[in-house]
Amino acid sequence: MAAEDAGDTDLVRARNASVDQVRAGGAGEDLARPQAGGTGSARARDGADDQVRARAGDTDPVRAGDGDADLARARAGETDPARDGDDDLARARDGETDQAGDGDDDLARARAGDDAAFTRLVEPLRRELHAHCYRMLGSTHDADDALQDALLRAWRALARFEGRSSLRSWLYTVATRTCLDIAAARGRRALPVDLGPSSERVVLGDPPLTDVAWLSPYPDAGLTDAPAGPDTRYEQREAVELAFVAALQHLPGNQRAALLLFEVLGFSAAEIATTMDTTTTSVNSALARARKVVADKVFPRTQQLTLRKIGDARVREIVAGYSSALERGDADALVALLTEDVTWSMPPMAHWYRGLEAVTDFAVRVPLTSCGSWRHLPTSANGQPAVGGYRWDAAAAVHRAWAINVFTLRGERIAEVTSFVGPDHFVFFGLPASLP
């Protein structure tokens, strides 16, 4: 490893150690999976009846209880001060104060059935809750479903929310449980590298695999470089990077949730234990297991560190160089941008390529010569540089949306190209369906 990478590793270890001193604990038995709370989507097109009931003041708990009011409140995400520590500290961490204001008025109105007040309460948190759902599920579409479902559950249970935890913490509890239900029903998301070894030579006519739940790219507009809290290990954009989200998919749902709540959102082990209906010892055991898996799969130097070192101007040059090389059919210019061990994958196609020779063989025989002309629009996905690629459609005489190409950089070269093929991805990025 180069000296700068070794330095990055030491920095990551030091940062992790400082957080552990504040919040970590011992190991124990495996974290038990929370009870299911329903797997139905709450998308607007499918949830009209639920919306009518919700607006009529239906305040069913987040999931059915056994009649014990305290247990129902705990399962709705409320915390016991004796277990979770000082409530004022938790509220301060979430940016809340004890002063009465519009938020308090809206909370009272929302509890009385005012859905506009509820919308005002949750709107400032919607972006970060959506990103949390994506990290949990690895799919932008599933994140949309999960967030709508979670907010409907929260609306129904709001009358039981007593304010012993912050509203933000409570909403994260509801969203996490919703994601666990969906993950249990739909399984984990994958990339081609998860399915088998790389191909040494180009595979022509590679058909898409429709029976695989594929990881999808994430539009990161609105996510900042700042951490979600003072005791977190990951910046918000670091926590949606492709390698990190892909690694999360190798974790059981309970470990995935514990890791995200602790290291991305800054929840304490005690708060996570309440959220997951388990013990602090079990949470710490889950965290230890999850950290090991992620450390084995994610390079210590994040893309955010790499991008900051390169600088925005140089990153734009690299992205423009890739686009120009494909549009001109210039294999030499493209190869000059790649690392020796570069990989190129194209979900939902199963075959992928590793190494300059194999990737060059693929590039020359497929995108550079067999796909007609290309056009590209720059964008950003998963906190990384990306372009929307448009392929020529002779019949329609336009370039149609083909793939969102996400780049992983090492130094000033491209180490990975992940081409998410499919026009549906473009909608989430606000990109047009075609270009001239």
Coordinates of C-alpha atoms in Angstrom, one line a residue:
M1 CA 0.0 0.0 0.0
A2 CA 1.2 3.5 -0.8
A3 CA 2.3 5.7 2.0
E4 CA -0.7 8.1 1.5
D5 CA -3.1 5.1 1.7
A6 CA -1.5 3.9 4.8
G7 CA -1.9 7.3 6.3
D8 CA -5.6 7.3 5.3
T9 CA -6.0 3.9 7.1
D10 CA -4.4 5.3 10.3
L11 CA -6.7 8.3 10.1
V12 CA -9.8 6.1 9.7
R13 CA -8.6 3.9 12.6
A14 CA -8.0 6.9 14.8
R15 CA -11.4 8.3 14.0
N16 CA -13.1 5.0 14.7
A17 CA -11.2 4.7 18.0
S18 CA -12.4 8.1 19.2
V19 CA -16.0 7.2 18.5
D20 CA -15.6 3.8 20.2
Q21 CA -14.3 5.5 23.4
V22 CA -17.6 7.4 23.6
R23 CA -20.2 4.8 22.6
A24 CA -18.9 1.2 22.1
G25 CA -19.3 -1.8 24.4
G26 CA -18.7 -5.5 24.6
A27 CA -19.7 -8.4 22.4
G28 CA -22.6 -10.7 23.0
E29 CA -25.2 -12.9 21.3
D30 CA -26.5 -12.2 17.9
L31 CA -29.0 -9.3 17.6
A32 CA -32.5 -10.7 17.3
R33 CA -34.5 -9.7 14.2
P34 CA -37.3 -7.3 15.1
Q35 CA -40.9 -8.5 14.7
A36 CA -42.3 -7.8 11.3
G37 CA -44.6 -4.8 10.9
G38 CA -46.0 -5.5 7.5
T39 CA -44.4 -5.4 4.1
G40 CA -46.9 -3.5 2.0
S41 CA -45.9 -0.5 -0.1
A42 CA -47.4 2.8 0.7
R43 CA -46.9 4.4 -2.7
A44 CA -49.5 7.0 -3.5
R45 CA -51.0 4.9 -6.3
D46 CA -51.5 1.9 -4.1
G47 CA -52.4 3.5 -0.8
A48 CA -55.5 5.6 -1.4
D49 CA -57.5 3.8 1.2
D50 CA -54.8 4.1 3.8
Q51 CA -54.4 7.8 3.1
V52 CA -58.2 8.4 3.6
R53 CA -58.1 6.5 6.9
A54 CA -55.0 8.5 8.0
R55 CA -56.6 11.8 7.2
A56 CA -59.7 10.8 9.1
G57 CA -57.5 10.5 12.2
D58 CA -56.8 6.8 12.2
T59 CA -53.9 6.5 14.8
D60 CA -53.2 2.8 14.9
P61 CA -49.8 2.0 16.4
V62 CA -46.9 1.4 14.1
R63 CA -47.5 -2.3 14.5
A64 CA -50.0 -4.3 16.5
G65 CA -49.2 -4.6 20.2
D66 CA -50.4 -6.9 23.0
G67 CA -52.5 -4.3 24.9
D68 CA -49.6 -3.0 27.0
A69 CA -49.5 0.7 26.4
D70 CA -45.9 1.1 27.5
L71 CA -44.8 -1.7 25.1
A72 CA -46.8 -0.2 22.3
R73 CA -45.1 3.1 22.9
A74 CA -41.6 1.5 22.9
R75 CA -42.3 -0.4 19.7
A76 CA -43.4 3.0 18.1
G77 CA -39.9 4.2 18.9
E78 CA -40.3 6.0 22.2
T79 CA -37.4 5.6 24.7
D80 CA -37.2 5.0 28.4
P81 CA -35.0 7.7 30.0
A82 CA -33.6 5.1 32.4
R83 CA -32.3 3.0 29.5
D84 CA -31.4 5.7 26.9
G85 CA -29.7 8.3 29.0
D86 CA -30.4 12.0 29.2
D87 CA -33.3 13.1 26.9
D88 CA -32.1 16.7 26.8
L89 CA -28.7 15.5 25.4
A90 CA -30.5 13.4 22.8
R91 CA -32.6 16.3 21.7
A92 CA -29.6 18.6 21.6
R93 CA -27.8 16.1 19.4
D94 CA -30.8 16.2 17.0
G95 CA -30.8 20.0 17.0
E96 CA -33.9 20.4 19.1
T97 CA -34.5 22.8 22.0
D98 CA -37.0 23.0 24.9
Q99 CA -38.4 26.4 23.6
A100 CA -42.0 26.4 22.5
G101 CA -42.4 27.3 18.8
D102 CA -44.0 26.5 15.5
G103 CA -42.7 22.9 15.7
D104 CA -44.6 22.4 19.0
D105 CA -47.7 23.9 17.5
D106 CA -47.5 21.8 14.4
L107 CA -47.0 18.7 16.6
A108 CA -50.1 19.4 18.5
R109 CA -52.1 20.1 15.3
A110 CA -50.7 16.9 13.7
R111 CA -51.8 14.9 16.7
A112 CA -55.2 16.3 16.3
G113 CA -55.4 15.1 12.8
D114 CA -53.9 18.0 10.7
D115 CA -52.0 16.3 7.9
A116 CA -50.6 19.6 6.7
A117 CA -49.0 20.2 10.1
F118 CA -47.6 16.7 9.9
T119 CA -46.1 17.4 6.5
R120 CA -44.4 20.5 7.9
L121 CA -42.9 18.5 10.7
V122 CA -41.4 15.8 8.5
E123 CA -40.5 17.7 5.4
P124 CA -37.1 19.0 6.8
L125 CA -36.2 15.3 7.6
R126 CA -37.5 13.7 4.4
R127 CA -34.2 13.9 2.4
E128 CA -32.1 12.3 5.1
L129 CA -34.8 9.7 5.9
H130 CA -34.9 8.8 2.2
A131 CA -31.1 8.3 2.1
H132 CA -31.3 6.1 5.2
C133 CA -33.9 3.9 3.4
Y134 CA -31.6 3.7 0.4
R135 CA -28.7 2.6 2.5
M136 CA -30.9 -0.1 4.1
L137 CA -32.4 -1.4 0.9
G138 CA -29.9 -0.6 -1.9
S139 CA -32.6 0.6 -4.2
T140 CA -34.0 4.1 -4.9
H141 CA -37.4 2.7 -5.9
D142 CA -37.5 0.6 -2.7
A143 CA -36.4 3.7 -0.7
D144 CA -39.4 5.6 -2.2
D145 CA -41.8 2.8 -1.1
A146 CA -40.2 2.5 2.3
L147 CA -40.3 6.2 3.1
Q148 CA -43.9 6.6 2.1
D149 CA -44.8 3.5 4.1
A150 CA -42.9 4.7 7.1
L151 CA -44.4 8.2 7.1
L152 CA -47.9 6.6 6.9
R153 CA -47.1 4.4 9.9
A154 CA -45.8 7.4 11.8
W155 CA -48.9 9.5 11.0
R156 CA -51.1 6.7 12.3
A157 CA -49.0 6.4 15.5
L158 CA -48.4 10.1 16.1
A159 CA -51.1 10.3 18.8
R160 CA -49.1 7.9 20.9
F161 CA -45.8 9.8 20.5
E162 CA -45.2 11.5 23.9
G163 CA -42.0 13.3 23.2
R164 CA -39.7 11.3 25.5
S165 CA -37.4 10.9 22.5
S166 CA -36.9 13.4 19.7
L167 CA -39.2 13.4 16.7
R168 CA -36.2 12.7 14.5
S169 CA -35.1 9.7 16.5
W170 CA -38.7 8.3 16.5
L171 CA -39.1 8.7 12.8
Y172 CA -35.8 6.9 12.2
T173 CA -37.1 4.1 14.4
V174 CA -40.2 3.8 12.3
A175 CA -38.2 4.0 9.0
T176 CA -35.7 1.4 10.1
R177 CA -38.4 -1.1 11.1
T178 CA -40.2 -0.4 7.8
C179 CA -37.0 -1.1 5.9
L180 CA -36.3 -4.3 7.8
D181 CA -39.8 -5.6 6.9
I182 CA -39.2 -4.8 3.2
A183 CA -35.6 -6.3 3.2
A184 CA -36.9 -9.5 4.8
A185 CA -39.6 -9.8 2.0
R186 CA -37.4 -8.8 -1.0
G187 CA -33.9 -10.0 -0.1
R188 CA -30.6 -8.2 -0.6
R189 CA -29.5 -6.3 -3.7
A190 CA -26.5 -7.4 -5.7
L191 CA -23.9 -6.2 -8.3
P192 CA -22.4 -8.4 -11.0
V193 CA -19.2 -8.8 -9.0
D194 CA -21.3 -10.6 -6.3
L195 CA -22.5 -13.3 -8.8
G196 CA -19.3 -14.8 -10.1
P197 CA -15.8 -14.3 -11.4
S198 CA -15.0 -11.7 -14.1
S199 CA -14.8 -12.6 -17.8
E200 CA -11.4 -12.5 -19.5
R201 CA -12.8 -11.8 -23.0
V202 CA -15.9 -9.9 -24.1
V203 CA -19.2 -11.7 -24.0
L204 CA -21.4 -10.6 -26.9
G205 CA -25.2 -10.6 -26.6
D206 CA -25.1 -10.7 -22.8
P207 CA -28.7 -10.8 -21.8
P208 CA -30.1 -9.0 -18.8
L209 CA -30.9 -11.1 -15.7
T210 CA -34.4 -10.2 -14.6
D211 CA -34.5 -12.6 -11.7
V212 CA -31.8 -10.8 -9.7
A213 CA -32.6 -7.9 -7.4
W214 CA -29.9 -5.4 -8.5
L215 CA -28.4 -2.6 -6.6
S216 CA -29.4 0.8 -8.1
P217 CA -27.6 4.1 -8.3
Y218 CA -28.6 6.9 -6.0
P219 CA -29.2 10.6 -6.9
D220 CA -27.2 12.4 -4.2
A221 CA -28.3 16.0 -4.8
G222 CA -29.1 17.6 -1.4
L223 CA -26.7 15.4 0.6
T224 CA -23.9 17.3 2.2
D225 CA -20.4 16.5 3.1
A226 CA -21.1 17.0 6.8
P227 CA -21.7 14.1 9.2
A228 CA -25.3 13.5 10.5
G229 CA -24.1 14.0 14.1
P230 CA -21.0 14.7 16.2
D231 CA -20.3 11.1 17.0
T232 CA -20.6 9.6 13.6
R233 CA -17.8 7.9 11.5
Y234 CA -19.2 8.6 8.0
E235 CA -20.1 11.8 6.2
Q236 CA -23.6 11.7 4.6
R237 CA -22.1 11.3 1.1
E238 CA -19.6 8.7 2.2
A239 CA -22.4 6.7 3.5
V240 CA -24.1 6.4 0.0
E241 CA -20.9 5.5 -1.9
L242 CA -21.3 2.4 -4.0
A243 CA -18.7 0.3 -2.2
F244 CA -20.3 1.0 1.2
V245 CA -23.9 0.4 0.1
A246 CA -22.9 -2.8 -1.7
A247 CA -21.0 -4.0 1.4
L248 CA -24.1 -3.3 3.5
Q249 CA -26.1 -5.7 1.3
H250 CA -23.9 -8.6 2.6
L251 CA -25.1 -8.0 6.2
P252 CA -28.2 -9.4 7.8
G253 CA -30.8 -6.8 8.2
N254 CA -30.3 -6.4 11.9
Q255 CA -26.5 -5.8 11.6
R256 CA -27.1 -3.4 8.7
A257 CA -29.5 -1.4 10.8
A258 CA -27.3 -1.3 13.8
L259 CA -24.3 -0.2 11.8
L260 CA -26.1 2.6 10.1
L261 CA -27.8 3.9 13.2
F262 CA -24.6 3.9 15.2
E263 CA -21.9 4.9 12.7
V264 CA -23.9 7.1 10.2
L265 CA -26.6 8.6 12.4
G266 CA -24.9 8.7 15.8
F267 CA -27.4 6.7 17.8
S268 CA -26.1 5.2 21.1
A269 CA -26.1 1.5 21.6
A270 CA -28.8 1.9 24.2
E271 CA -31.0 3.8 21.7
I272 CA -30.4 1.2 19.1
A273 CA -31.4 -1.5 21.5
T274 CA -34.7 0.2 22.1
T275 CA -35.3 0.6 18.4
M276 CA -34.5 -3.1 17.7
D277 CA -36.3 -4.5 20.8
T278 CA -33.1 -6.1 22.1
T279 CA -30.2 -5.6 24.5
T280 CA -27.2 -3.3 24.4
T281 CA -24.9 -6.3 24.5
S282 CA -26.6 -7.7 21.4
V283 CA -26.2 -4.4 19.6
N284 CA -22.5 -4.3 20.3
S285 CA -22.1 -7.9 19.0
A286 CA -24.0 -6.9 15.8
L287 CA -21.8 -3.9 15.4
A288 CA -18.6 -5.9 15.8
R289 CA -19.7 -8.4 13.1
A290 CA -20.9 -5.7 10.7
R291 CA -17.7 -3.7 11.0
K292 CA -15.6 -6.7 10.1
V293 CA -17.6 -7.4 6.9
V294 CA -17.6 -3.8 5.8
A295 CA -13.8 -3.4 6.5
D296 CA -13.1 -6.5 4.3
K297 CA -15.1 -5.0 1.4
V298 CA -14.5 -1.2 1.5
F299 CA -11.2 0.4 0.7
P300 CA -10.1 2.7 3.6
R301 CA -9.7 5.7 1.4
T302 CA -13.3 6.9 0.6
Q303 CA -14.3 8.5 -2.6
Q304 CA -14.9 11.7 -0.8
L305 CA -11.2 11.9 0.3
T306 CA -10.1 11.1 -3.2
L307 CA -12.3 13.6 -4.8
R308 CA -11.3 16.4 -2.4
K309 CA -7.6 15.6 -3.1
I310 CA -8.1 15.7 -6.9
G311 CA -10.2 18.8 -6.9
D312 CA -13.5 19.6 -8.7
A313 CA -11.8 20.9 -11.9
R314 CA -9.7 17.8 -12.4
V315 CA -12.7 15.5 -11.7
R316 CA -14.7 17.3 -14.4
E317 CA -11.8 16.8 -16.8
I318 CA -11.7 13.1 -16.2
V319 CA -15.5 12.8 -16.6
A320 CA -15.4 14.9 -19.8
G321 CA -12.5 12.8 -21.1
Y322 CA -14.5 9.6 -20.7
S323 CA -17.5 11.1 -22.4
S324 CA -15.4 12.5 -25.3
A325 CA -13.6 9.2 -25.8
L326 CA -16.8 7.2 -26.2
E327 CA -18.4 9.9 -28.4
R328 CA -15.3 9.9 -30.7
G329 CA -14.8 6.1 -30.6
D330 CA -11.3 6.8 -29.3
A331 CA -10.0 3.6 -27.6
D332 CA -6.6 5.0 -26.8
A333 CA -8.0 8.1 -25.0
L334 CA -10.3 5.9 -23.0
V335 CA -7.6 3.4 -22.0
A336 CA -5.4 6.4 -20.9
L337 CA -8.0 7.2 -18.2
L338 CA -8.1 3.7 -16.6
T339 CA -6.1 2.0 -13.9
E340 CA -4.3 -1.3 -14.7
D341 CA -6.8 -3.2 -12.5
V342 CA -9.9 -1.4 -13.7
T343 CA -13.3 -3.1 -13.5
W344 CA -16.4 -2.5 -15.7
S345 CA -19.8 -4.0 -14.9
M346 CA -23.2 -3.4 -16.3
P347 CA -26.2 -4.5 -14.2
P348 CA -28.6 -6.1 -15.1
M349 CA -26.0 -7.9 -17.3
A350 CA -24.2 -10.6 -15.3
H351 CA -20.8 -10.5 -17.0
W352 CA -18.2 -8.1 -15.8
Y353 CA -14.5 -7.4 -16.6
R354 CA -11.4 -6.9 -14.6
G355 CA -8.0 -5.6 -15.8
L356 CA -6.9 -3.3 -18.6
E357 CA -6.8 -6.1 -21.2
A358 CA -10.2 -7.5 -20.6
V359 CA -11.8 -4.1 -20.2
T360 CA -10.2 -2.8 -23.4
D361 CA -11.4 -5.9 -25.3
F362 CA -15.0 -5.2 -24.0
A363 CA -14.8 -1.5 -24.7
V364 CA -13.5 -1.8 -28.2
R365 CA -15.9 -4.5 -29.3
V366 CA -19.1 -3.2 -27.6
P367 CA -19.5 0.5 -26.6
L368 CA -16.9 1.9 -29.0
T369 CA -17.9 0.1 -32.2
S370 CA -21.2 -1.7 -31.7
C371 CA -23.6 0.8 -30.2
G372 CA -23.7 3.6 -32.6
S373 CA -23.1 7.1 -31.5
W374 CA -23.2 8.3 -27.9
R375 CA -24.1 11.5 -26.1
H376 CA -23.5 12.1 -22.3
L377 CA -24.8 14.4 -19.6
P378 CA -22.7 14.8 -16.4
T379 CA -24.4 14.1 -13.1
S380 CA -23.5 12.7 -9.6
A381 CA -24.5 9.4 -8.1
N382 CA -23.7 7.8 -4.7
G383 CA -21.4 10.7 -3.9
Q384 CA -19.3 9.9 -7.0
P385 CA -18.9 11.4 -10.4
A386 CA -21.2 10.0 -13.0
V387 CA -22.6 10.5 -16.5
G388 CA -25.9 9.7 -18.1
G389 CA -25.1 7.8 -21.4
Y390 CA -27.5 8.1 -24.4
R391 CA -27.3 5.6 -27.2
W392 CA -28.3 6.3 -30.8
D393 CA -31.7 4.9 -31.8
A394 CA -31.8 5.0 -35.6
A395 CA -35.5 4.2 -35.8
A396 CA -36.4 7.2 -33.6
A397 CA -33.5 9.3 -34.9
V398 CA -32.6 10.3 -31.3
H399 CA -30.2 9.3 -28.6
R400 CA -32.2 7.4 -26.0
A401 CA -31.3 7.1 -22.3
W402 CA -29.2 4.0 -21.9
A403 CA -27.1 3.8 -18.6
I404 CA -26.1 5.8 -15.6
N405 CA -22.3 5.3 -15.5
V406 CA -20.8 5.8 -12.0
F407 CA -17.0 6.2 -11.7
T408 CA -14.8 5.1 -8.8
L409 CA -11.5 7.0 -9.0
R410 CA -8.1 6.1 -7.6
G411 CA -5.7 8.9 -7.9
E412 CA -6.6 10.7 -11.2
R413 CA -7.7 7.5 -13.0
I414 CA -10.9 5.5 -13.2
A415 CA -10.7 2.3 -11.2
E416 CA -14.3 1.2 -11.7
V417 CA -17.0 1.9 -14.2
T418 CA -20.5 0.7 -13.0
S419 CA -23.0 1.2 -15.8
F420 CA -26.5 0.9 -14.5
V421 CA -28.4 0.0 -17.7
G422 CA -32.0 1.1 -18.0
P423 CA -33.9 4.3 -18.8
D424 CA -35.9 4.1 -15.5
H425 CA -32.8 5.2 -13.6
F426 CA -32.8 8.5 -15.5
V427 CA -36.1 9.6 -13.9
F428 CA -34.6 9.7 -10.4
F429 CA -31.7 11.9 -11.6
G430 CA -34.0 14.4 -13.4
L431 CA -32.3 13.6 -16.7
P432 CA -34.2 13.7 -20.0
A433 CA -35.3 10.4 -21.7
S434 CA -33.6 11.4 -24.9
L435 CA -31.2 13.8 -26.6
P436 CA -30.9 14.9 -30.2

